[in-house]
Short mmCIF file of N, CA, C and O in Angstrom, two decimals:
data_model
loop_
_atom_site.label_atom_id
_atom_site.label_comp_id
_atom_site.label_asym_id
_atom_site.label_seq_id
_atom_site.Cartn_x
_atom_site.Cartn_y
_atom_site.Cartn_z
N MET A 53 -24.74 4.34 76.26
CA MET A 53 -23.48 5.05 76.37
C MET A 53 -22.34 4.25 75.72
O MET A 53 -21.51 4.81 75.03
N LYS A 54 -22.33 2.94 75.99
CA LYS A 54 -21.28 2.10 75.43
C LYS A 54 -21.39 2.05 73.91
O LYS A 54 -20.40 2.01 73.21
N ARG A 55 -22.62 2.07 73.41
CA ARG A 55 -22.83 2.04 71.96
C ARG A 55 -22.26 3.30 71.31
O ARG A 55 -21.67 3.24 70.23
N LEU A 56 -22.42 4.44 71.96
CA LEU A 56 -21.89 5.69 71.45
C LEU A 56 -20.36 5.65 71.40
O LEU A 56 -19.76 6.10 70.44
N ALA A 57 -19.75 5.11 72.43
CA ALA A 57 -18.28 5.03 72.47
C ALA A 57 -17.76 4.12 71.37
O ALA A 57 -16.76 4.40 70.72
N THR A 58 -18.45 3.01 71.12
CA THR A 58 -18.03 2.08 70.07
C THR A 58 -18.20 2.73 68.70
O THR A 58 -17.33 2.61 67.84
N GLY A 59 -19.32 3.42 68.50
CA GLY A 59 -19.54 4.10 67.23
C GLY A 59 -18.53 5.21 66.99
O GLY A 59 -18.07 5.41 65.87
N GLY A 60 -18.18 5.94 68.05
CA GLY A 60 -17.18 7.00 67.93
C GLY A 60 -15.81 6.45 67.59
O GLY A 60 -15.07 7.01 66.78
N ALA A 61 -15.46 5.31 68.19
CA ALA A 61 -14.17 4.69 67.91
C ALA A 61 -14.13 4.20 66.47
O ALA A 61 -13.11 4.34 65.79
N LEU A 62 -15.24 3.64 65.99
CA LEU A 62 -15.30 3.16 64.61
C LEU A 62 -15.18 4.33 63.64
O LEU A 62 -14.45 4.26 62.65
N THR A 63 -15.86 5.41 63.92
CA THR A 63 -15.79 6.60 63.07
C THR A 63 -14.37 7.15 63.04
O THR A 63 -13.85 7.49 61.98
N LEU A 64 -13.74 7.22 64.19
CA LEU A 64 -12.36 7.72 64.26
C LEU A 64 -11.43 6.80 63.47
O LEU A 64 -10.55 7.28 62.75
N ALA A 65 -11.62 5.50 63.57
CA ALA A 65 -10.78 4.56 62.83
C ALA A 65 -10.94 4.74 61.33
O ALA A 65 -9.97 4.68 60.57
N LEU A 66 -12.16 4.98 60.87
CA LEU A 66 -12.39 5.21 59.44
C LEU A 66 -11.76 6.51 58.96
O LEU A 66 -11.19 6.58 57.87
N ILE A 67 -11.86 7.55 59.78
CA ILE A 67 -11.27 8.83 59.40
C ILE A 67 -9.75 8.73 59.33
O ILE A 67 -9.13 9.17 58.37
N VAL A 68 -9.14 8.14 60.34
CA VAL A 68 -7.68 8.01 60.37
C VAL A 68 -7.21 7.07 59.28
O VAL A 68 -6.17 7.28 58.66
N GLY A 69 -7.97 6.02 59.00
CA GLY A 69 -7.59 5.08 57.95
C GLY A 69 -7.60 5.70 56.57
O GLY A 69 -6.90 5.25 55.67
N GLY A 70 -8.37 6.74 56.37
CA GLY A 70 -8.44 7.38 55.07
C GLY A 70 -7.37 8.44 54.86
O GLY A 70 -7.38 9.13 53.84
N CYS A 71 -6.45 8.60 55.78
CA CYS A 71 -5.44 9.65 55.69
C CYS A 71 -4.22 9.25 54.86
O CYS A 71 -3.34 10.06 54.66
N GLY A 72 -4.14 8.01 54.42
CA GLY A 72 -2.95 7.55 53.70
C GLY A 72 -2.81 8.20 52.34
O GLY A 72 -3.78 8.64 51.72
N ALA A 73 -1.59 8.28 51.84
CA ALA A 73 -1.34 8.86 50.53
C ALA A 73 -1.76 7.87 49.45
O ALA A 73 -1.49 6.68 49.54
N ALA A 74 -2.42 8.37 48.42
CA ALA A 74 -2.90 7.53 47.34
C ALA A 74 -1.94 7.54 46.15
O ALA A 74 -2.06 6.73 45.26
N LYS A 75 -0.98 8.45 46.13
CA LYS A 75 -0.04 8.53 45.02
C LYS A 75 1.37 8.71 45.58
O LYS A 75 1.55 9.09 46.74
N PRO A 76 2.38 8.47 44.78
CA PRO A 76 3.77 8.63 45.26
C PRO A 76 4.05 10.07 45.69
O PRO A 76 3.45 11.01 45.17
N LEU A 77 4.95 10.23 46.64
CA LEU A 77 5.30 11.57 47.13
C LEU A 77 6.08 12.34 46.07
O LEU A 77 6.93 11.79 45.37
N GLN A 78 5.78 13.60 45.96
CA GLN A 78 6.46 14.50 45.04
C GLN A 78 6.72 15.80 45.80
O GLN A 78 5.99 16.15 46.71
N PRO A 79 7.78 16.54 45.41
CA PRO A 79 7.99 17.84 46.06
C PRO A 79 6.87 18.81 45.69
O PRO A 79 6.21 18.66 44.67
N ARG A 80 6.64 19.79 46.57
CA ARG A 80 5.61 20.80 46.30
C ARG A 80 5.92 21.56 45.01
O ARG A 80 7.06 21.60 44.57
N ALA A 81 4.90 22.17 44.44
CA ALA A 81 5.08 22.96 43.22
C ALA A 81 6.06 24.10 43.50
O ALA A 81 5.91 24.82 44.49
N GLY A 82 7.04 24.25 42.66
CA GLY A 82 8.02 25.31 42.83
C GLY A 82 9.19 24.92 43.72
O GLY A 82 10.18 25.63 43.79
N ALA A 83 9.10 23.79 44.42
CA ALA A 83 10.19 23.33 45.28
C ALA A 83 10.92 22.19 44.58
O ALA A 83 10.41 21.57 43.65
N SER A 84 12.14 21.94 45.01
CA SER A 84 12.91 20.84 44.42
C SER A 84 13.42 19.95 45.54
O SER A 84 13.37 20.29 46.71
N LEU A 85 13.91 18.80 45.14
CA LEU A 85 14.49 17.87 46.10
C LEU A 85 15.81 18.43 46.62
O LEU A 85 16.40 19.32 45.99
N PRO A 86 16.30 17.94 47.74
CA PRO A 86 17.60 18.40 48.24
C PRO A 86 18.70 18.12 47.22
O PRO A 86 18.56 17.23 46.38
N PRO A 87 19.80 18.85 47.28
CA PRO A 87 20.89 18.61 46.33
C PRO A 87 21.50 17.23 46.56
O PRO A 87 21.35 16.63 47.62
N ALA A 88 22.19 16.77 45.55
CA ALA A 88 22.86 15.47 45.65
C ALA A 88 23.91 15.52 46.75
O ALA A 88 24.57 16.55 46.94
N PRO A 89 24.09 14.44 47.51
CA PRO A 89 25.12 14.42 48.55
C PRO A 89 26.51 14.65 47.94
O PRO A 89 26.75 14.33 46.78
N TYR A 90 27.40 15.19 48.76
CA TYR A 90 28.76 15.47 48.30
C TYR A 90 29.41 14.19 47.80
O TYR A 90 29.38 13.16 48.47
N GLY A 91 30.00 14.25 46.63
CA GLY A 91 30.71 13.11 46.08
C GLY A 91 29.87 12.24 45.16
O GLY A 91 30.39 11.30 44.57
N THR A 92 28.58 12.53 45.01
CA THR A 92 27.75 11.77 44.08
C THR A 92 27.17 12.73 43.05
O THR A 92 26.98 13.92 43.30
N ALA A 93 26.89 12.21 41.88
CA ALA A 93 26.35 13.03 40.82
C ALA A 93 24.84 12.86 40.69
O ALA A 93 24.17 13.67 40.07
N VAL A 94 24.30 11.79 41.29
CA VAL A 94 22.89 11.47 41.13
C VAL A 94 22.09 12.03 42.31
O VAL A 94 22.47 11.85 43.46
N LYS A 95 20.99 12.73 42.00
CA LYS A 95 20.10 13.21 43.05
C LYS A 95 19.27 12.05 43.57
O LYS A 95 18.76 11.25 42.78
N PRO A 96 19.10 11.92 44.87
CA PRO A 96 18.25 10.84 45.38
C PRO A 96 16.78 11.10 45.09
O PRO A 96 16.33 12.24 45.07
N THR A 97 16.04 10.03 44.84
CA THR A 97 14.60 10.14 44.60
C THR A 97 13.88 10.24 45.94
O THR A 97 14.47 9.95 46.98
N PRO A 98 12.62 10.64 45.94
CA PRO A 98 11.89 10.67 47.22
C PRO A 98 11.88 9.31 47.92
O PRO A 98 12.00 9.24 49.13
N GLN A 99 11.77 8.22 47.16
CA GLN A 99 11.77 6.90 47.77
C GLN A 99 13.13 6.59 48.41
O GLN A 99 13.21 5.99 49.47
N ASP A 100 14.21 7.02 47.76
CA ASP A 100 15.55 6.83 48.34
C ASP A 100 15.69 7.58 49.66
O ASP A 100 16.32 7.10 50.60
N LEU A 101 15.10 8.78 49.73
CA LEU A 101 15.20 9.58 50.94
C LEU A 101 14.36 9.00 52.07
O LEU A 101 14.65 9.22 53.24
N LEU A 102 13.29 8.29 51.75
CA LEU A 102 12.41 7.72 52.76
C LEU A 102 12.83 6.34 53.23
O LEU A 102 12.36 5.86 54.25
N THR A 103 13.72 5.67 52.50
CA THR A 103 14.17 4.33 52.88
C THR A 103 15.28 4.47 53.91
O THR A 103 16.32 5.06 53.63
N PRO A 104 15.08 3.94 55.14
CA PRO A 104 16.12 4.07 56.16
C PRO A 104 17.34 3.21 55.85
O PRO A 104 17.23 2.13 55.28
N THR A 105 18.49 3.73 56.23
CA THR A 105 19.73 2.97 56.04
C THR A 105 19.91 1.99 57.20
O THR A 105 19.17 2.02 58.17
N THR A 106 20.90 1.14 57.09
CA THR A 106 21.14 0.17 58.17
C THR A 106 21.60 0.87 59.44
O THR A 106 21.41 0.34 60.53
N GLN A 107 22.19 2.04 59.33
CA GLN A 107 22.58 2.76 60.53
C GLN A 107 21.37 3.39 61.22
O GLN A 107 21.30 3.45 62.44
N GLN A 108 20.38 3.81 60.44
CA GLN A 108 19.18 4.39 61.01
C GLN A 108 18.26 3.32 61.61
O GLN A 108 17.55 3.57 62.56
N ARG A 109 18.27 2.14 61.04
CA ARG A 109 17.44 1.05 61.53
C ARG A 109 18.27 -0.23 61.49
O ARG A 109 18.18 -1.01 60.55
N PRO A 110 19.09 -0.47 62.52
CA PRO A 110 19.99 -1.62 62.50
C PRO A 110 19.23 -2.94 62.59
O PRO A 110 18.11 -3.00 63.08
N GLN A 111 19.88 -3.98 62.11
CA GLN A 111 19.30 -5.31 62.17
C GLN A 111 19.35 -5.83 63.59
O GLN A 111 20.25 -5.52 64.36
N ARG A 112 18.38 -6.63 63.94
CA ARG A 112 18.33 -7.23 65.27
C ARG A 112 19.33 -8.38 65.34
O ARG A 112 19.46 -9.17 64.42
N SER A 113 20.01 -8.47 66.44
CA SER A 113 20.97 -9.55 66.64
C SER A 113 20.38 -10.56 67.61
O SER A 113 20.12 -10.24 68.76
N ASP A 114 20.18 -11.78 67.14
CA ASP A 114 19.63 -12.84 67.98
C ASP A 114 20.72 -13.77 68.49
O ASP A 114 20.44 -14.86 68.95
N GLU A 115 21.96 -13.34 68.36
CA GLU A 115 23.06 -14.20 68.76
C GLU A 115 23.05 -14.39 70.27
O GLU A 115 23.00 -13.45 71.04
N ILE A 116 23.09 -15.64 70.66
CA ILE A 116 23.11 -15.97 72.08
C ILE A 116 24.55 -15.85 72.57
O ILE A 116 25.49 -16.15 71.86
N LEU A 117 24.68 -15.39 73.79
CA LEU A 117 26.01 -15.26 74.39
C LEU A 117 26.64 -16.64 74.46
O LEU A 117 26.13 -17.55 75.10
N LYS A 118 27.75 -16.81 73.77
CA LYS A 118 28.39 -18.13 73.70
C LYS A 118 29.50 -18.30 74.72
O LYS A 118 29.82 -19.41 75.09
N SER A 119 30.08 -17.22 75.13
CA SER A 119 31.12 -17.33 76.16
C SER A 119 31.06 -16.09 77.03
O SER A 119 30.71 -15.01 76.58
N SER A 120 31.37 -16.27 78.29
CA SER A 120 31.36 -15.12 79.18
C SER A 120 32.77 -14.94 79.74
O SER A 120 33.50 -15.89 79.97
N ASP A 121 33.12 -13.71 79.92
CA ASP A 121 34.44 -13.38 80.45
C ASP A 121 34.27 -12.73 81.81
O ASP A 121 33.28 -12.04 82.07
N GLU A 122 35.23 -12.96 82.67
CA GLU A 122 35.22 -12.31 83.97
C GLU A 122 35.44 -10.82 83.76
O GLU A 122 36.23 -10.40 82.92
N ARG A 123 34.70 -10.03 84.54
CA ARG A 123 34.92 -8.59 84.46
C ARG A 123 36.25 -8.24 85.10
O ARG A 123 36.64 -8.82 86.11
N ARG A 124 36.91 -7.29 84.51
CA ARG A 124 38.18 -6.86 85.11
C ARG A 124 37.86 -6.01 86.34
O ARG A 124 36.78 -5.43 86.46
N VAL A 125 38.79 -5.91 87.22
CA VAL A 125 38.60 -5.16 88.45
C VAL A 125 38.53 -3.67 88.12
O VAL A 125 39.36 -3.15 87.39
N ASP A 126 37.53 -3.01 88.68
CA ASP A 126 37.37 -1.59 88.46
C ASP A 126 37.84 -0.87 89.72
O ASP A 126 37.18 -0.89 90.75
N GLU A 127 39.00 -0.23 89.62
CA GLU A 127 39.56 0.43 90.79
C GLU A 127 38.79 1.68 91.19
O GLU A 127 38.98 2.22 92.27
N PHE A 128 37.89 2.15 90.34
CA PHE A 128 37.09 3.33 90.68
C PHE A 128 35.73 2.97 91.27
O PHE A 128 34.96 3.84 91.61
N ASP A 129 35.41 1.70 91.38
CA ASP A 129 34.15 1.27 91.95
C ASP A 129 34.31 1.18 93.47
O ASP A 129 34.50 0.11 94.03
N LEU A 130 34.25 2.33 94.12
CA LEU A 130 34.48 2.40 95.55
C LEU A 130 33.17 2.49 96.31
O LEU A 130 32.19 3.04 95.80
N PRO A 131 33.12 2.00 97.55
CA PRO A 131 31.89 2.13 98.32
C PRO A 131 31.69 3.59 98.73
O PRO A 131 32.64 4.38 98.79
N PRO A 132 30.44 3.99 99.01
CA PRO A 132 30.21 5.38 99.41
C PRO A 132 30.84 5.68 100.77
O PRO A 132 31.00 4.81 101.60
N ARG A 133 31.18 6.93 100.98
CA ARG A 133 31.80 7.32 102.27
C ARG A 133 30.79 7.72 103.26
O ARG A 133 29.84 8.31 103.11
#
């Protein structure tokens, strides 16, 4: 039984591994890329559209907290009644 599960997992891994694209992405036949963004004259390429911007994928900040400030008093932080 264990042998069957291992063989099935290996087969699934091979099938899923073969799903990658072998050539660059292109729009379907008869379709075109989206229009150029407002204010630019150049149409973005498929690679430009797939590359995330810094807002979509921000950089990680490893900065350690160097100074701490006392929290100000919150007059709305009241105990329950």
